[in-house]
Every structure is written in C-alpha cells, then in structure tokens.
Coordinates of C-alpha atoms and ligand atoms in Angstrom, one line a residue:
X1 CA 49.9 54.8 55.8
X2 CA 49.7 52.4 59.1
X3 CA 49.9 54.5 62.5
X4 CA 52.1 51.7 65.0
X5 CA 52.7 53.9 68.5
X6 CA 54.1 52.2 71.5
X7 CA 54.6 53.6 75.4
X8 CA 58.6 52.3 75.4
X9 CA 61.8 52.1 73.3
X10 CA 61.9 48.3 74.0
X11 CA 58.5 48.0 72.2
X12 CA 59.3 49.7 69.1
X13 CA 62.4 48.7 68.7
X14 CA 62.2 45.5 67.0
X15 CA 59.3 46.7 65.2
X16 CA 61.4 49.4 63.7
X17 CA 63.9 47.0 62.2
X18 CA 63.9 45.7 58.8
X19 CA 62.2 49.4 57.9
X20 CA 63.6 51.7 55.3
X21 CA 63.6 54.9 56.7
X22 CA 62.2 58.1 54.8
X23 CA 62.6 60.8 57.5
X24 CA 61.8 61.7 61.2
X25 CA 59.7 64.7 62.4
X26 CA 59.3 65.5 66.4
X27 CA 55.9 67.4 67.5
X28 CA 55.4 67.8 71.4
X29 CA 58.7 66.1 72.1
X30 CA 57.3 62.8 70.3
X31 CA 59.9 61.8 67.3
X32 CA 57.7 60.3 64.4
X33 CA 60.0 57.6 62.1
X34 CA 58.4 57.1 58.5
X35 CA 59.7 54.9 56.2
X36 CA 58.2 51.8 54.6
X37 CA 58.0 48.1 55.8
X38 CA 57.6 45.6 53.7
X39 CA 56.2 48.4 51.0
X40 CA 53.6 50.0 53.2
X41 CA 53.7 53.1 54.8
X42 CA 54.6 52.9 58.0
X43 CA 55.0 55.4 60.7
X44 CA 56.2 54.7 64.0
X45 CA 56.5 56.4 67.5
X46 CA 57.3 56.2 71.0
X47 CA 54.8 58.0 72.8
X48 CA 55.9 57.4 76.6
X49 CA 54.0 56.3 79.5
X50 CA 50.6 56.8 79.8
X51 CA 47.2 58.3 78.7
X52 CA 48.1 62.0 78.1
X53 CA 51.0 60.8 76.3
X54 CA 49.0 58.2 74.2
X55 CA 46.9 61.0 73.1
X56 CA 49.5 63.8 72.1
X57 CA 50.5 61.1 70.2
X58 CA 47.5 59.7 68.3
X59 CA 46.0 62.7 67.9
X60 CA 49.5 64.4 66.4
X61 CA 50.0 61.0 64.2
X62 CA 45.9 61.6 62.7
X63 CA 46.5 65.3 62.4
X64 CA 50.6 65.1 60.5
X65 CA 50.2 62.1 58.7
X66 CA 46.8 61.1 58.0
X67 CA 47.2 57.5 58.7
X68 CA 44.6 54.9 57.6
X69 CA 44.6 52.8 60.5
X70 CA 46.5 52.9 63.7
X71 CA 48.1 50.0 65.7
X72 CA 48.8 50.3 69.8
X73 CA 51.8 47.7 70.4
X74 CA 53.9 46.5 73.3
X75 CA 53.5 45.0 77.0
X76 CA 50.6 44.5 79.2
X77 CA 49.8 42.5 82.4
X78 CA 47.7 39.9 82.4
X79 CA 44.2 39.8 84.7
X80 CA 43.4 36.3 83.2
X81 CA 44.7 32.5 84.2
X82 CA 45.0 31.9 80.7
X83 CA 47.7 34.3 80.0
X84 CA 51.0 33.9 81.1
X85 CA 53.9 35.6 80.4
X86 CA 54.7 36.3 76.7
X87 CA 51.3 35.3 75.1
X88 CA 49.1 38.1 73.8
X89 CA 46.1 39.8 73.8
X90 CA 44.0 41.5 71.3
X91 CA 41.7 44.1 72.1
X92 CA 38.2 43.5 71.6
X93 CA 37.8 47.2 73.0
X94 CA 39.0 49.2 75.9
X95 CA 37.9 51.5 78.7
X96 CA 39.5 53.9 81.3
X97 CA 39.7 51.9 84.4
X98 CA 40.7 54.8 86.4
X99 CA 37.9 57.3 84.9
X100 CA 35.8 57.3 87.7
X101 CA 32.9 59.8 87.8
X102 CA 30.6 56.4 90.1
X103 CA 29.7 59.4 92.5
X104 CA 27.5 60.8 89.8
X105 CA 25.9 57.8 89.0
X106 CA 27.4 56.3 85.9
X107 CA 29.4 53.4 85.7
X108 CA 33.5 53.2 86.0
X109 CA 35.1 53.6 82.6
X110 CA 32.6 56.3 81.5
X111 CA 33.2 59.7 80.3
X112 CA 30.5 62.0 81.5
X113 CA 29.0 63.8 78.7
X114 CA 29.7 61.6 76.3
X115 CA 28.5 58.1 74.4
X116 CA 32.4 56.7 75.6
X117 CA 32.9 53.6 78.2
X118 CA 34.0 50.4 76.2
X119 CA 35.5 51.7 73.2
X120 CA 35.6 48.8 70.4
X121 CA 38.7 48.0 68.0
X122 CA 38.0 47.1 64.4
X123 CA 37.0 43.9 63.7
X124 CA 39.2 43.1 60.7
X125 CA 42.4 44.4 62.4
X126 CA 41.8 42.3 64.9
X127 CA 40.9 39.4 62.6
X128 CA 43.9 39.6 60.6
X129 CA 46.3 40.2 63.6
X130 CA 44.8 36.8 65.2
X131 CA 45.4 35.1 61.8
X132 CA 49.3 36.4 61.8
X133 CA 49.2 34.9 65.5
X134 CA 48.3 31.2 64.2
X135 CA 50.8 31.6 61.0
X136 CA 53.6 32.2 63.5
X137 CA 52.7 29.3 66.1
X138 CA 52.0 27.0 63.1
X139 CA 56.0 28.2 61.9
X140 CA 57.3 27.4 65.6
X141 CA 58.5 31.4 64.8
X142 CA 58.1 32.5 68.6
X143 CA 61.0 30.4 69.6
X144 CA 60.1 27.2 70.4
X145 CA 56.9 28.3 72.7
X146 CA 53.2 28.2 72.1
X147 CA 52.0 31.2 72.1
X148 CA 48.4 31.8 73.8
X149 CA 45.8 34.8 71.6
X150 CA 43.1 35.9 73.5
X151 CA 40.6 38.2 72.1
X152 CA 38.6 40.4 75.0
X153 CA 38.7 43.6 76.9
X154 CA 41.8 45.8 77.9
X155 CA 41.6 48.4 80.7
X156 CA 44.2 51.4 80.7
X157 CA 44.7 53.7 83.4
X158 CA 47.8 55.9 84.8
X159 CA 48.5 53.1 87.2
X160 CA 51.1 49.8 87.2
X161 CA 49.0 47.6 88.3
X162 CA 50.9 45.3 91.1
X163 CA 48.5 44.2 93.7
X164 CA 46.1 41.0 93.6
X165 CA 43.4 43.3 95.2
X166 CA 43.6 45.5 92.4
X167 CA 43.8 42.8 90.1
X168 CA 41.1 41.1 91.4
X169 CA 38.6 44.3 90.9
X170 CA 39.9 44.8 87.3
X171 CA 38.5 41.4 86.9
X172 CA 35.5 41.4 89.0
X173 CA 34.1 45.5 87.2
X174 CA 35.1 44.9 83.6
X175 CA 35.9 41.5 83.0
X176 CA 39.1 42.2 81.3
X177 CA 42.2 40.0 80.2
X178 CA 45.2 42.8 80.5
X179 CA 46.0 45.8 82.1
X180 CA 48.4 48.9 80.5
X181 CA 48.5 51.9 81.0
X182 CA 48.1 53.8 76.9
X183 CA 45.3 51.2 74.6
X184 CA 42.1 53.5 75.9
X185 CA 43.7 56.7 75.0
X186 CA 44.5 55.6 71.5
X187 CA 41.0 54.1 71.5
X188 CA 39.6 57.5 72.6
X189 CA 41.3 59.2 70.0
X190 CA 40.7 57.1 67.3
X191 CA 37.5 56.7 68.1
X192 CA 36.4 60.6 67.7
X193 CA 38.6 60.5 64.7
X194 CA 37.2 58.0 63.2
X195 CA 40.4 55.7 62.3
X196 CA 40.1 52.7 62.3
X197 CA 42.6 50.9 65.2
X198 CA 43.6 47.6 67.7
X199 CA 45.3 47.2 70.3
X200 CA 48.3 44.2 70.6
X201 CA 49.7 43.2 73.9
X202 CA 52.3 40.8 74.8
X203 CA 51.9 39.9 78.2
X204 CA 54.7 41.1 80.3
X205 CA 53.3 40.6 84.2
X206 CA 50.5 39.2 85.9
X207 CA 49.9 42.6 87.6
X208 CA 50.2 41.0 91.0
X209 CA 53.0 41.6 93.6
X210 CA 55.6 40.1 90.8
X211 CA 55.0 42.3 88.9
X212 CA 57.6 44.9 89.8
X213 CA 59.8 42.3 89.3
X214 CA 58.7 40.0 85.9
X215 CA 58.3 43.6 84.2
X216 CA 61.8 44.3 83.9
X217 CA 62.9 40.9 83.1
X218 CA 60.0 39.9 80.4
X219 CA 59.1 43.6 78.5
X220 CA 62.2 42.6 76.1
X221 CA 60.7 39.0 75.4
X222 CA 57.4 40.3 75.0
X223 CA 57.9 43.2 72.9
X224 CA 59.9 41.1 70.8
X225 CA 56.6 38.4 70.5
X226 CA 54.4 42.0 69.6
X227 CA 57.1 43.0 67.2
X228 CA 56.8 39.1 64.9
X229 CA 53.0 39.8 64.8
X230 CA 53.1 43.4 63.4
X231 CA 55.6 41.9 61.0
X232 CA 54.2 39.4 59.3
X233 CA 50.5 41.5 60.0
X234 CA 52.2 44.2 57.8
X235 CA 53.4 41.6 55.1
X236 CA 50.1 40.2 54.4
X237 CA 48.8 43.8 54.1
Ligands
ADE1 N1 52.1 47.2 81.4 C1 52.8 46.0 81.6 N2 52.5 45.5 82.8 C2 51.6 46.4 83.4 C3 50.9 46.4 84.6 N3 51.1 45.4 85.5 N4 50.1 47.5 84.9 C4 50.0 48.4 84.0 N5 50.6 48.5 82.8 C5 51.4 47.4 82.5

C-alpha cells in the first residue's frame, strides 16, 4: 500500500484520476480514498493546510492502513534562482523552519528533547521519483516545457511565505530550495514511524511579494506537473 497525502483538492485531484476506487473512510474530518492505480495500492488524502493537519493525517494513514511508504505531493515556493515556476523539487529532507526554541541554545528547526532537526527522505524514493522526472522531460510529457528537478532541503512551517526578507533568511539558516507549509510534519511522522517517505513539490511561487498573486494562478499547473510524476512513479512500481 503507497500513502500519497496532499494539503489541497487541486493537488490530489489529478493524482486521483485514472484510480479504481475500492472505498473511502473519514477519521478526524480527513476522507481517505483507496483504490488501486496502476495495480498498486494506493491510498490518497487531502489533509488541509498545515503541520497539525499533515500529522492527523500521516499518523491516521500509518495507524488505518499500514502503508509501506508514504508520498507528500503538491505546491511549494521556490527559495532558489534555479527554480521557477512549475519545476520541482525533491526532498532530500526537511525541517520545521518555524520551530524555534534558539533562546535555549539549539539551533532553528530543532525539537528540544529529541534527535529531530533535518529529517531525511528515503534515498530510493527519491531516486526513482528523479528518474520518472527525466522519463517525462525525455517524452516532452509536461507540455512542451523543460522541466527543472532539484534535489535538496525543504523547510515547512504554518506560514505563506511572501516577503524577500523572509525568503532571504530561509536561504541564508537552512540553505533550502522550497518553502510549504505540510513536508516536515509528514517527515516527523514518518520518521518516528519508521515508514519510509519523500516529499514532491511543483513549484508554485517564488515566496516573494508575487507570491500572493502567482499562487492562485500556477497551484493548478503545478499540481498537475506533481500529479505526471506520481503517475508514471507508480507505474514503474
Ligand atoms: N506553498 C506554495 N507556495 C508557498 C509559499 N510561498 N509559502 C508556503 N507554502 C507555499
């Protein structure tokens, strides 16, 4: 069984299509979709917006249907010059950028008490969602563009992130490539679980004072670029 969880509607949507359903249960308010795409076992949810959300969800998903790996999917905004809108990013790991405990001495993105700052994704997720990446570009399959696939770190917090200061700082403390606002909280949870998981952004934004703006006109676009990769991804599985 493959865990696929996105924030949005939008980002599932097209992800959801082409799979034959086999039933829908709802925990916490949180509507879980099985069924099977392209033979696997798939199940599929919209968590909603945010951390706290991301991990009801995750951790329901583990505990209900015991899946073997679990996939983070949708929109991001980019913090690097080499992502524009629509290319992707795939987490090499994540971290809280808004846990912030730097009064007590430990570093931003830590959890006090625990071993947990940059959490990492697995390597052959990531290795085989890269691969689907080329495939597609090689097939012209995102519509006649190029599409960019950086590998490197994602920061989540319970902030949009619209302002080149804050931008700028993302960049500067953890060196990171994209900016949402769920991937750590998955990451959190997975990680204590033990399941194995990545994280699969299509840039949406560049997280600067367009952003309110580019959002709403490119999360469609760019969900729609996540949605080909977990396709084909799934096919080869
Ligand atoms: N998801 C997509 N764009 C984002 C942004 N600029 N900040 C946080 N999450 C996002």
């Amino acid at each position: 069984m493959i865990g696929i969880i996105c924030a949005l509607p939008e980002e599932l949507k097209e992800i959801r299509e082409g799979m034959e359903p086999d039933g829908e249960l709802e925990f916490s308010g949180i509507r879980y979709y099985m069924g099977k795409l392209y033979g696997k076992d798939v199940v599929c949810a919209v968590c909603g917006v945010g951390k706290v959300f991301a991990a009801i969800c995750t951790q329901t998903m583990i505990l209900k249907f015991h899946p073997g790996m679990i996939l983070n999917v949708g929109v991001a905004g980019s913090l690097s010059d080499g992502l524009s809108v629509t290319d992707i990013v795939i987490a090499r790991q994540l971290v809280q950028h808004d846990m912030d405990v730097t009064a007590l001495g430990e570093p931003l993105g830590k959890i006090l008490g625990s071993d947990i700052q940059y959490i990492p994704t697995d390597e052959e997720i990531r290795d085989r969602l890269f691969s689907a990446i080329m495939e597609l570009n090689a097939e012209n399959a995102f519509g006649g563009k190029e599409v960019k696939a950086l590998q490197g770190t994602v920061v989540s917090g319970d902030q949009f992130i619209s302002s080149k200061g804050k931008k700028q700082l993302l960049v500067e403390i953890f060196k990171a490539l994209a900016c949402e606002m769920e991937g750590a909280a998955v990451a959190q949870v997975c990680y204590v679980n033990k399941v194995p998981f990545c994280v699969l952004r299509s840039i949406s934004d560049s997280a600067d004072s367009g952003a309110g703006l580019d959002y709403p006109a490119f999360v469609a676009l760019a969900s729609a670029n996540s949605a080909k990769v977990i396709h084909r991804f799934l096919q080869e599985s």
